[in-house]
């Protein structure tokens, strides 16, 4: 009687273990099926060019079953293909943007003269044809230009007024304004005299310009006052021609900078693509 009871006890334990094993196996099979499902979805998304969706499904493979090693390895290989395809697509897109920027640059530069003194300058400047440099010393004005590298500059010119100015400010009737940074005497400040007149020229280059050109470009259809700030303040108004010339310089600078940024991004993307492709090469 005792033997029968023991046999029944062991039989019950055996059945319990068997049930647990069946449940675990069933659960594992279910998780593997789920991992395979995500892998199939990722492959489909990759084939359709839906790279973000493909990466999302690849991430889900390991989450579905961390021990689905075959599917995880297949997902990793697929991820490399997705990344390469993404980079190739990005390069093609950047190339199209570069072509558009070059086309725009060629159109804009028709409004400029390219000026460079080969004896002193490594890079030249684009000067708007609206404000030829030979005439601007005869009047108090604001002229502009763009370096060959895309850096915009403004030059304030005062004729016949002794201010020792080091800063300029532009404003519109509603009180909005933009103001340059201070350019000190050891910067691009020039003061000289003839028999009859005193001339002052201050160049606000790069950050010193402090957004003034964009302000003039934005509000060129409304009256803009120009203040020269030195030992006192002298104020005049910008003409339509002056505003238009500065606006042209701003557009050219922006286009050249966009072009440089695109070339930089293309270089980074190409470097990443080379890295991914090297990763698939067999070891020597």
PDB file of C-alpha atoms in Angstrom:
ATOM      1  CA  UNK A   1       0.000   0.000   0.000  1.00  0.00           C
ATOM      2  CA  UNK A   2       2.832   2.343   0.856  1.00  0.00           C
ATOM      3  CA  UNK A   3       4.600   1.462  -2.398  1.00  0.00           C
ATOM      4  CA  UNK A   4       1.506   2.343  -4.415  1.00  0.00           C
ATOM      5  CA  UNK A   5       1.250   5.690  -2.638  1.00  0.00           C
ATOM      6  CA  UNK A   6       4.896   6.476  -3.393  1.00  0.00           C
ATOM      7  CA  UNK A   7       4.467   5.562  -7.026  1.00  0.00           C
ATOM      8  CA  UNK A   8       1.464   7.849  -7.266  1.00  0.00           C
ATOM      9  CA  UNK A   9       3.434  10.639  -5.604  1.00  0.00           C
ATOM     10  CA  UNK A  10       6.344  10.276  -8.034  1.00  0.00           C
ATOM     11  CA  UNK A  11       3.936  10.017 -10.944  1.00  0.00           C
ATOM     12  CA  UNK A  12       2.272  13.274  -9.899  1.00  0.00           C
ATOM     13  CA  UNK A  13       5.666  15.020  -9.695  1.00  0.00           C
ATOM     14  CA  UNK A  14       6.674  13.631 -13.069  1.00  0.00           C
ATOM     15  CA  UNK A  15       3.455  14.887 -14.625  1.00  0.00           C
ATOM     16  CA  UNK A  16       3.953  18.301 -13.045  1.00  0.00           C
ATOM     17  CA  UNK A  17       7.504  18.542 -14.409  1.00  0.00           C
ATOM     18  CA  UNK A  18       6.252  17.407 -17.804  1.00  0.00           C
ATOM     19  CA  UNK A  19       3.539  20.062 -17.802  1.00  0.00           C
ATOM     20  CA  UNK A  20       6.065  22.753 -16.857  1.00  0.00           C
ATOM     21  CA  UNK A  21       8.416  21.615 -19.628  1.00  0.00           C
ATOM     22  CA  UNK A  22       5.599  21.698 -22.155  1.00  0.00           C
ATOM     23  CA  UNK A  23       4.597  25.186 -21.042  1.00  0.00           C
ATOM     24  CA  UNK A  24       8.197  26.458 -21.164  1.00  0.00           C
ATOM     25  CA  UNK A  25       8.780  24.894 -24.575  1.00  0.00           C
ATOM     26  CA  UNK A  26       5.512  26.316 -25.833  1.00  0.00           C
ATOM     27  CA  UNK A  27       6.435  29.744 -24.476  1.00  0.00           C
ATOM     28  CA  UNK A  28       9.903  29.599 -26.072  1.00  0.00           C
ATOM     29  CA  UNK A  29       8.443  28.520 -29.384  1.00  0.00           C
ATOM     30  CA  UNK A  30       5.955  31.368 -29.182  1.00  0.00           C
ATOM     31  CA  UNK A  31       8.715  33.886 -28.453  1.00  0.00           C
ATOM     32  CA  UNK A  32      10.887  32.545 -31.279  1.00  0.00           C
ATOM     33  CA  UNK A  33       7.931  32.842 -33.644  1.00  0.00           C
ATOM     34  CA  UNK A  34       7.483  36.423 -32.476  1.00  0.00           C
ATOM     35  CA  UNK A  35      11.187  37.153 -33.039  1.00  0.00           C
ATOM     36  CA  UNK A  36      10.951  35.666 -36.540  1.00  0.00           C
ATOM     37  CA  UNK A  37       7.855  37.757 -37.165  1.00  0.00           C
ATOM     38  CA  UNK A  38       9.726  40.962 -36.298  1.00  0.00           C
ATOM     39  CA  UNK A  39      12.639  39.870 -38.500  1.00  0.00           C
ATOM     40  CA  UNK A  40      10.244  39.317 -41.409  1.00  0.00           C
ATOM     41  CA  UNK A  41       8.672  42.726 -40.822  1.00  0.00           C
ATOM     42  CA  UNK A  42      12.129  44.323 -40.750  1.00  0.00           C
ATOM     43  CA  UNK A  43      13.117  42.632 -44.021  1.00  0.00           C
ATOM     44  CA  UNK A  44       9.888  43.799 -45.647  1.00  0.00           C
ATOM     45  CA  UNK A  45      10.373  47.379 -44.428  1.00  0.00           C
ATOM     46  CA  UNK A  46      13.974  47.362 -45.690  1.00  0.00           C
ATOM     47  CA  UNK A  47      12.860  46.157 -49.125  1.00  0.00           C
ATOM     48  CA  UNK A  48      10.304  48.987 -49.235  1.00  0.00           C
ATOM     49  CA  UNK A  49      12.870  51.610 -48.221  1.00  0.00           C
ATOM     50  CA  UNK A  50      11.184  52.199 -44.849  1.00  0.00           C
ATOM     51  CA  UNK A  51      14.449  52.275 -42.931  1.00  0.00           C
ATOM     52  CA  UNK A  52      13.226  53.707 -39.628  1.00  0.00           C
ATOM     53  CA  UNK A  53      10.492  51.086 -39.469  1.00  0.00           C
ATOM     54  CA  UNK A  54      13.032  48.387 -40.317  1.00  0.00           C
ATOM     55  CA  UNK A  55      15.298  49.516 -37.448  1.00  0.00           C
ATOM     56  CA  UNK A  56      12.361  49.595 -35.047  1.00  0.00           C
ATOM     57  CA  UNK A  57      11.442  45.995 -35.904  1.00  0.00           C
ATOM     58  CA  UNK A  58      15.067  44.897 -35.599  1.00  0.00           C
ATOM     59  CA  UNK A  59      15.152  46.381 -32.084  1.00  0.00           C
ATOM     60  CA  UNK A  60      11.994  44.409 -31.259  1.00  0.00           C
ATOM     61  CA  UNK A  61      13.626  41.054 -32.105  1.00  0.00           C
ATOM     62  CA  UNK A  62      15.801  40.987 -28.986  1.00  0.00           C
ATOM     63  CA  UNK A  63      12.993  42.373 -26.856  1.00  0.00           C
ATOM     64  CA  UNK A  64      10.692  39.578 -28.014  1.00  0.00           C
ATOM     65  CA  UNK A  65      13.203  36.831 -27.196  1.00  0.00           C
ATOM     66  CA  UNK A  66      16.715  37.697 -25.920  1.00  0.00           C
ATOM     67  CA  UNK A  67      17.840  34.117 -26.656  1.00  0.00           C
ATOM     68  CA  UNK A  68      16.644  33.992 -30.267  1.00  0.00           C
ATOM     69  CA  UNK A  69      20.289  34.094 -31.307  1.00  0.00           C
ATOM     70  CA  UNK A  70      19.752  33.114 -34.943  1.00  0.00           C
ATOM     71  CA  UNK A  71      17.181  35.848 -35.468  1.00  0.00           C
ATOM     72  CA  UNK A  72      19.232  38.402 -33.497  1.00  0.00           C
ATOM     73  CA  UNK A  73      22.310  37.735 -35.652  1.00  0.00           C
ATOM     74  CA  UNK A  74      20.205  37.977 -38.801  1.00  0.00           C
ATOM     75  CA  UNK A  75      18.775  41.241 -37.478  1.00  0.00           C
ATOM     76  CA  UNK A  76      22.260  42.638 -36.870  1.00  0.00           C
ATOM     77  CA  UNK A  77      23.323  41.779 -40.435  1.00  0.00           C
ATOM     78  CA  UNK A  78      20.152  43.379 -41.743  1.00  0.00           C
ATOM     79  CA  UNK A  79      20.794  46.477 -39.622  1.00  0.00           C
ATOM     80  CA  UNK A  80      24.152  46.951 -41.334  1.00  0.00           C
ATOM     81  CA  UNK A  81      22.407  46.779 -44.714  1.00  0.00           C
ATOM     82  CA  UNK A  82      19.804  49.286 -43.528  1.00  0.00           C
ATOM     83  CA  UNK A  83      22.472  51.722 -42.339  1.00  0.00           C
ATOM     84  CA  UNK A  84      24.353  51.491 -45.626  1.00  0.00           C
ATOM     85  CA  UNK A  85      21.160  52.016 -47.611  1.00  0.00           C
ATOM     86  CA  UNK A  86      20.269  55.000 -45.401  1.00  0.00           C
ATOM     87  CA  UNK A  87      23.642  56.608 -45.979  1.00  0.00           C
ATOM     88  CA  UNK A  88      23.489  56.057 -49.731  1.00  0.00           C
ATOM     89  CA  UNK A  89      20.048  57.640 -49.796  1.00  0.00           C
ATOM     90  CA  UNK A  90      21.263  60.557 -47.678  1.00  0.00           C
ATOM     91  CA  UNK A  91      24.241  61.128 -49.982  1.00  0.00           C
ATOM     92  CA  UNK A  92      21.937  61.206 -53.008  1.00  0.00           C
ATOM     93  CA  UNK A  93      19.683  63.725 -51.239  1.00  0.00           C
ATOM     94  CA  UNK A  94      22.623  65.902 -50.169  1.00  0.00           C
ATOM     95  CA  UNK A  95      23.962  65.833 -53.739  1.00  0.00           C
ATOM     96  CA  UNK A  96      20.633  67.161 -54.993  1.00  0.00           C
ATOM     97  CA  UNK A  97      20.725  69.926 -52.357  1.00  0.00           C
ATOM     98  CA  UNK A  98      24.310  70.797 -53.313  1.00  0.00           C
ATOM     99  CA  UNK A  99      23.296  71.069 -56.973  1.00  0.00           C
ATOM    100  CA  UNK A 100      20.411  73.373 -56.002  1.00  0.00           C
ATOM    101  CA  UNK A 101      22.701  75.543 -53.851  1.00  0.00           C
ATOM    102  CA  UNK A 102      25.323  75.792 -56.609  1.00  0.00           C
ATOM    103  CA  UNK A 103      22.632  76.822 -59.075  1.00  0.00           C
ATOM    104  CA  UNK A 104      21.365  79.482 -56.651  1.00  0.00           C
ATOM    105  CA  UNK A 105      24.905  80.719 -55.978  1.00  0.00           C
ATOM    106  CA  UNK A 106      25.592  81.129 -59.704  1.00  0.00           C
ATOM    107  CA  UNK A 107      22.389  83.112 -60.059  1.00  0.00           C
ATOM    108  CA  UNK A 108      23.096  85.360 -57.069  1.00  0.00           C
ATOM    109  CA  UNK A 109      26.728  86.076 -57.896  1.00  0.00           C
ATOM    110  CA  UNK A 110      25.656  87.775 -61.123  1.00  0.00           C
ATOM    111  CA  UNK A 111      24.832  90.753 -58.883  1.00  0.00           C
ATOM    112  CA  UNK A 112      28.419  90.957 -57.604  1.00  0.00           C
ATOM    113  CA  UNK A 113      31.915  91.848 -58.715  1.00  0.00           C
ATOM    114  CA  UNK A 114      34.637  89.508 -57.519  1.00  0.00           C
ATOM    115  CA  UNK A 115      37.550  91.515 -56.112  1.00  0.00           C
ATOM    116  CA  UNK A 116      40.915  90.104 -55.059  1.00  0.00           C
ATOM    117  CA  UNK A 117      44.391  91.554 -54.728  1.00  0.00           C
ATOM    118  CA  UNK A 118      46.586  88.558 -55.536  1.00  0.00           C
ATOM    119  CA  UNK A 119      49.561  90.208 -53.814  1.00  0.00           C
ATOM    120  CA  UNK A 120      47.850  90.491 -50.431  1.00  0.00           C
ATOM    121  CA  UNK A 121      44.739  88.318 -50.376  1.00  0.00           C
ATOM    122  CA  UNK A 122      44.506  84.544 -50.302  1.00  0.00           C
ATOM    123  CA  UNK A 123      40.753  84.751 -50.842  1.00  0.00           C
ATOM    124  CA  UNK A 124      38.736  87.377 -52.651  1.00  0.00           C
ATOM    125  CA  UNK A 125      35.467  89.153 -51.862  1.00  0.00           C
ATOM    126  CA  UNK A 126      32.141  89.479 -53.631  1.00  0.00           C
ATOM    127  CA  UNK A 127      31.079  93.145 -53.716  1.00  0.00           C
ATOM    128  CA  UNK A 128      27.528  94.112 -54.801  1.00  0.00           C
ATOM    129  CA  UNK A 129      27.463  95.881 -58.158  1.00  0.00           C
ATOM    130  CA  UNK A 130      24.898  98.264 -56.665  1.00  0.00           C
ATOM    131  CA  UNK A 131      27.601  99.855 -54.507  1.00  0.00           C
ATOM    132  CA  UNK A 132      30.871 100.047 -56.467  1.00  0.00           C
ATOM    133  CA  UNK A 133      33.708 100.702 -54.036  1.00  0.00           C
ATOM    134  CA  UNK A 134      35.176 103.565 -56.041  1.00  0.00           C
ATOM    135  CA  UNK A 135      32.247 105.878 -55.273  1.00  0.00           C
ATOM    136  CA  UNK A 136      31.320 105.112 -51.696  1.00  0.00           C
ATOM    137  CA  UNK A 137      33.965 107.359 -50.113  1.00  0.00           C
ATOM    138  CA  UNK A 138      32.167 110.379 -51.523  1.00  0.00           C
ATOM    139  CA  UNK A 139      29.191 109.830 -49.222  1.00  0.00           C
ATOM    140  CA  UNK A 140      28.218 108.586 -45.797  1.00  0.00           C
ATOM    141  CA  UNK A 141      26.921 105.096 -46.425  1.00  0.00           C
ATOM    142  CA  UNK A 142      26.799 101.451 -45.454  1.00  0.00           C
ATOM    143  CA  UNK A 143      28.388  99.023 -47.855  1.00  0.00           C
ATOM    144  CA  UNK A 144      28.660  95.268 -47.720  1.00  0.00           C
ATOM    145  CA  UNK A 145      30.401  92.258 -49.165  1.00  0.00           C
ATOM    146  CA  UNK A 146      30.945  88.534 -48.798  1.00  0.00           C
ATOM    147  CA  UNK A 147      34.250  86.734 -48.551  1.00  0.00           C
ATOM    148  CA  UNK A 148      34.978  83.846 -50.867  1.00  0.00           C
ATOM    149  CA  UNK A 149      34.398  81.585 -47.847  1.00  0.00           C
ATOM    150  CA  UNK A 150      30.909  82.981 -47.305  1.00  0.00           C
ATOM    151  CA  UNK A 151      31.647  85.327 -44.388  1.00  0.00           C
ATOM    152  CA  UNK A 152      29.546  88.473 -44.624  1.00  0.00           C
ATOM    153  CA  UNK A 153      30.865  91.893 -43.667  1.00  0.00           C
ATOM    154  CA  UNK A 154      29.475  95.407 -43.407  1.00  0.00           C
ATOM    155  CA  UNK A 155      31.498  98.591 -43.772  1.00  0.00           C
ATOM    156  CA  UNK A 156      30.284 101.876 -42.371  1.00  0.00           C
ATOM    157  CA  UNK A 157      31.671 104.892 -44.202  1.00  0.00           C
ATOM    158  CA  UNK A 158      31.467 108.460 -42.896  1.00  0.00           C
ATOM    159  CA  UNK A 159      32.526 111.300 -45.117  1.00  0.00           C
ATOM    160  CA  UNK A 160      33.218 114.743 -43.650  1.00  0.00           C
ATOM    161  CA  UNK A 161      32.182 113.976 -40.059  1.00  0.00           C
ATOM    162  CA  UNK A 162      34.692 113.273 -37.290  1.00  0.00           C
ATOM    163  CA  UNK A 163      33.111 110.717 -34.936  1.00  0.00           C
ATOM    164  CA  UNK A 164      35.751 108.076 -34.234  1.00  0.00           C
ATOM    165  CA  UNK A 165      32.839 105.646 -34.470  1.00  0.00           C
ATOM    166  CA  UNK A 166      33.229 102.004 -33.449  1.00  0.00           C
ATOM    167  CA  UNK A 167      29.677 100.690 -33.604  1.00  0.00           C
ATOM    168  CA  UNK A 168      26.575 101.016 -35.798  1.00  0.00           C
ATOM    169  CA  UNK A 169      22.879 100.430 -35.259  1.00  0.00           C
ATOM    170  CA  UNK A 170      19.937 100.035 -37.635  1.00  0.00           C
ATOM    171  CA  UNK A 171      16.327 100.547 -36.580  1.00  0.00           C
ATOM    172  CA  UNK A 172      12.821 100.790 -38.015  1.00  0.00           C
ATOM    173  CA  UNK A 173       9.893 103.033 -36.966  1.00  0.00           C
ATOM    174  CA  UNK A 174       8.309 100.475 -34.599  1.00  0.00           C
ATOM    175  CA  UNK A 175      11.450 100.514 -32.444  1.00  0.00           C
ATOM    176  CA  UNK A 176      12.931  97.203 -33.580  1.00  0.00           C
ATOM    177  CA  UNK A 177      16.670  97.348 -34.132  1.00  0.00           C
ATOM    178  CA  UNK A 178      19.901  95.451 -34.622  1.00  0.00           C
ATOM    179  CA  UNK A 179      23.261  96.637 -33.364  1.00  0.00           C
ATOM    180  CA  UNK A 180      26.800  95.611 -34.216  1.00  0.00           C
ATOM    181  CA  UNK A 181      29.416  94.643 -31.706  1.00  0.00           C
ATOM    182  CA  UNK A 182      32.128  97.169 -30.916  1.00  0.00           C
ATOM    183  CA  UNK A 183      35.120  97.146 -33.247  1.00  0.00           C
ATOM    184  CA  UNK A 184      38.135  98.574 -31.417  1.00  0.00           C
ATOM    185  CA  UNK A 185      40.957 100.644 -32.848  1.00  0.00           C
ATOM    186  CA  UNK A 186      43.135  97.564 -33.286  1.00  0.00           C
ATOM    187  CA  UNK A 187      40.473  96.007 -35.524  1.00  0.00           C
ATOM    188  CA  UNK A 188      39.408  97.049 -38.997  1.00  0.00           C
ATOM    189  CA  UNK A 189      39.077 100.758 -38.229  1.00  0.00           C
ATOM    190  CA  UNK A 190      40.424 103.312 -40.657  1.00  0.00           C
ATOM    191  CA  UNK A 191      40.481 107.091 -40.284  1.00  0.00           C
ATOM    192  CA  UNK A 192      42.262 109.330 -42.744  1.00  0.00           C
ATOM    193  CA  UNK A 193      42.166 112.929 -43.882  1.00  0.00           C
ATOM    194  CA  UNK A 194      42.574 114.851 -47.092  1.00  0.00           C
ATOM    195  CA  UNK A 195      42.928 118.616 -47.416  1.00  0.00           C
ATOM    196  CA  UNK A 196      39.180 119.063 -47.253  1.00  0.00           C
ATOM    197  CA  UNK A 197      37.625 116.055 -45.506  1.00  0.00           C
ATOM    198  CA  UNK A 198      37.909 113.432 -42.812  1.00  0.00           C
ATOM    199  CA  UNK A 199      36.924 109.871 -43.686  1.00  0.00           C
ATOM    200  CA  UNK A 200      36.129 106.967 -41.377  1.00  0.00           C
ATOM    201  CA  UNK A 201      35.693 103.351 -42.440  1.00  0.00           C
ATOM    202  CA  UNK A 202      34.890 100.555 -39.988  1.00  0.00           C
ATOM    203  CA  UNK A 203      34.493  96.961 -41.107  1.00  0.00           C
ATOM    204  CA  UNK A 204      32.164  94.682 -39.117  1.00  0.00           C
ATOM    205  CA  UNK A 205      33.283  91.201 -40.090  1.00  0.00           C
ATOM    206  CA  UNK A 206      31.661  87.891 -39.141  1.00  0.00           C
ATOM    207  CA  UNK A 207      30.321  87.949 -35.575  1.00  0.00           C
ATOM    208  CA  UNK A 208      30.939  91.704 -35.258  1.00  0.00           C
ATOM    209  CA  UNK A 209      28.144  92.274 -37.774  1.00  0.00           C
ATOM    210  CA  UNK A 210      25.820  90.685 -35.190  1.00  0.00           C
ATOM    211  CA  UNK A 211      22.752  90.037 -37.383  1.00  0.00           C
ATOM    212  CA  UNK A 212      22.423  93.525 -38.858  1.00  0.00           C
ATOM    213  CA  UNK A 213      22.447  92.313 -42.470  1.00  0.00           C
ATOM    214  CA  UNK A 214      19.633  89.860 -41.792  1.00  0.00           C
ATOM    215  CA  UNK A 215      17.665  92.663 -40.127  1.00  0.00           C
ATOM    216  CA  UNK A 216      18.115  94.910 -43.176  1.00  0.00           C
ATOM    217  CA  UNK A 217      17.227  92.016 -45.511  1.00  0.00           C
ATOM    218  CA  UNK A 218      14.052  91.321 -43.518  1.00  0.00           C
ATOM    219  CA  UNK A 219      12.874  94.945 -43.308  1.00  0.00           C
ATOM    220  CA  UNK A 220      14.219  96.365 -46.566  1.00  0.00           C
ATOM    221  CA  UNK A 221      10.709  97.428 -47.636  1.00  0.00           C
ATOM    222  CA  UNK A 222      10.327  99.841 -44.701  1.00  0.00           C
ATOM    223  CA  UNK A 223      12.375 102.937 -43.752  1.00  0.00           C
ATOM    224  CA  UNK A 224      15.580 102.019 -41.907  1.00  0.00           C
ATOM    225  CA  UNK A 225      17.684 104.453 -39.889  1.00  0.00           C
ATOM    226  CA  UNK A 226      21.436 103.974 -39.580  1.00  0.00           C
ATOM    227  CA  UNK A 227      23.214 105.333 -36.496  1.00  0.00           C
ATOM    228  CA  UNK A 228      27.002 105.714 -36.307  1.00  0.00           C
ATOM    229  CA  UNK A 229      28.052 105.458 -32.658  1.00  0.00           C
ATOM    230  CA  UNK A 230      31.304 107.001 -31.474  1.00  0.00           C
ATOM    231  CA  UNK A 231      32.120 110.027 -29.341  1.00  0.00           C
ATOM    232  CA  UNK A 232      28.634 111.098 -30.361  1.00  0.00           C
ATOM    233  CA  UNK A 233      25.847 109.598 -32.474  1.00  0.00           C
ATOM    234  CA  UNK A 234      25.260 110.516 -36.092  1.00  0.00           C
ATOM    235  CA  UNK A 235      22.088 109.232 -37.769  1.00  0.00           C
ATOM    236  CA  UNK A 236      21.097 108.943 -41.414  1.00  0.00           C
ATOM    237  CA  UNK A 237      18.693 106.833 -43.478  1.00  0.00           C
ATOM    238  CA  UNK A 238      19.527 103.889 -45.690  1.00  0.00           C
ATOM    239  CA  UNK A 239      18.543 104.306 -49.311  1.00  0.00           C
ATOM    240  CA  UNK A 240      16.678 101.616 -51.231  1.00  0.00           C
ATOM    241  CA  UNK A 241      19.881 100.828 -53.102  1.00  0.00           C
ATOM    242  CA  UNK A 242      21.892 100.429 -49.897  1.00  0.00           C
ATOM    243  CA  UNK A 243      19.243  98.160 -48.376  1.00  0.00           C
ATOM    244  CA  UNK A 244      19.014  96.073 -51.520  1.00  0.00           C
ATOM    245  CA  UNK A 245      22.798  95.696 -51.732  1.00  0.00           C
ATOM    246  CA  UNK A 246      23.030  94.525 -48.108  1.00  0.00           C
ATOM    247  CA  UNK A 247      20.122  92.146 -48.739  1.00  0.00           C
ATOM    248  CA  UNK A 248      21.939  90.677 -51.729  1.00  0.00           C
ATOM    249  CA  UNK A 249      25.066  90.179 -49.632  1.00  0.00           C
ATOM    250  CA  UNK A 250      23.054  88.438 -46.928  1.00  0.00           C
ATOM    251  CA  UNK A 251      21.489  86.043 -49.449  1.00  0.00           C
ATOM    252  CA  UNK A 252      24.830  85.251 -51.055  1.00  0.00           C
ATOM    253  CA  UNK A 253      26.481  84.633 -47.680  1.00  0.00           C
ATOM    254  CA  UNK A 254      23.637  82.391 -46.555  1.00  0.00           C
ATOM    255  CA  UNK A 255      23.809  80.370 -49.779  1.00  0.00           C
ATOM    256  CA  UNK A 256      27.595  79.929 -49.565  1.00  0.00           C
ATOM    257  CA  UNK A 257      27.336  78.839 -45.924  1.00  0.00           C
ATOM    258  CA  UNK A 258      24.556  76.378 -46.752  1.00  0.00           C
ATOM    259  CA  UNK A 259      26.743  74.979 -49.517  1.00  0.00           C
ATOM    260  CA  UNK A 260      29.691  74.536 -47.140  1.00  0.00           C
ATOM    261  CA  UNK A 261      27.439  72.876 -44.543  1.00  0.00           C
ATOM    262  CA  UNK A 262      26.085  70.453 -47.144  1.00  0.00           C
ATOM    263  CA  UNK A 263      29.588  69.525 -48.295  1.00  0.00           C
ATOM    264  CA  UNK A 264      30.582  68.907 -44.678  1.00  0.00           C
ATOM    265  CA  UNK A 265      27.534  66.698 -44.071  1.00  0.00           C
ATOM    266  CA  UNK A 266      28.243  64.768 -47.260  1.00  0.00           C
ATOM    267  CA  UNK A 267      31.812  64.156 -46.115  1.00  0.00           C
ATOM    268  CA  UNK A 268      30.612  62.810 -42.750  1.00  0.00           C
ATOM    269  CA  UNK A 269      28.028  60.561 -44.403  1.00  0.00           C
ATOM    270  CA  UNK A 270      30.545  59.200 -46.900  1.00  0.00           C
ATOM    271  CA  UNK A 271      32.995  58.476 -44.066  1.00  0.00           C
ATOM    272  CA  UNK A 272      30.313  56.536 -42.178  1.00  0.00           C
ATOM    273  CA  UNK A 273      29.429  54.581 -45.315  1.00  0.00           C
ATOM    274  CA  UNK A 274      33.078  53.627 -45.829  1.00  0.00           C
ATOM    275  CA  UNK A 275      33.232  52.470 -42.217  1.00  0.00           C
ATOM    276  CA  UNK A 276      30.126  50.306 -42.639  1.00  0.00           C
ATOM    277  CA  UNK A 277      31.428  48.796 -45.854  1.00  0.00           C
ATOM    278  CA  UNK A 278      34.807  48.000 -44.281  1.00  0.00           C
ATOM    279  CA  UNK A 279      32.961  46.197 -41.516  1.00  0.00           C
ATOM    280  CA  UNK A 280      31.753  43.606 -44.017  1.00  0.00           C
ATOM    281  CA  UNK A 281      35.156  42.961 -45.562  1.00  0.00           C
ATOM    282  CA  UNK A 282      36.783  39.618 -44.675  1.00  0.00           C
ATOM    283  CA  UNK A 283      39.752  39.776 -42.327  1.00  0.00           C
ATOM    284  CA  UNK A 284      43.167  39.223 -43.949  1.00  0.00           C
TER     285      UNK A 284
END
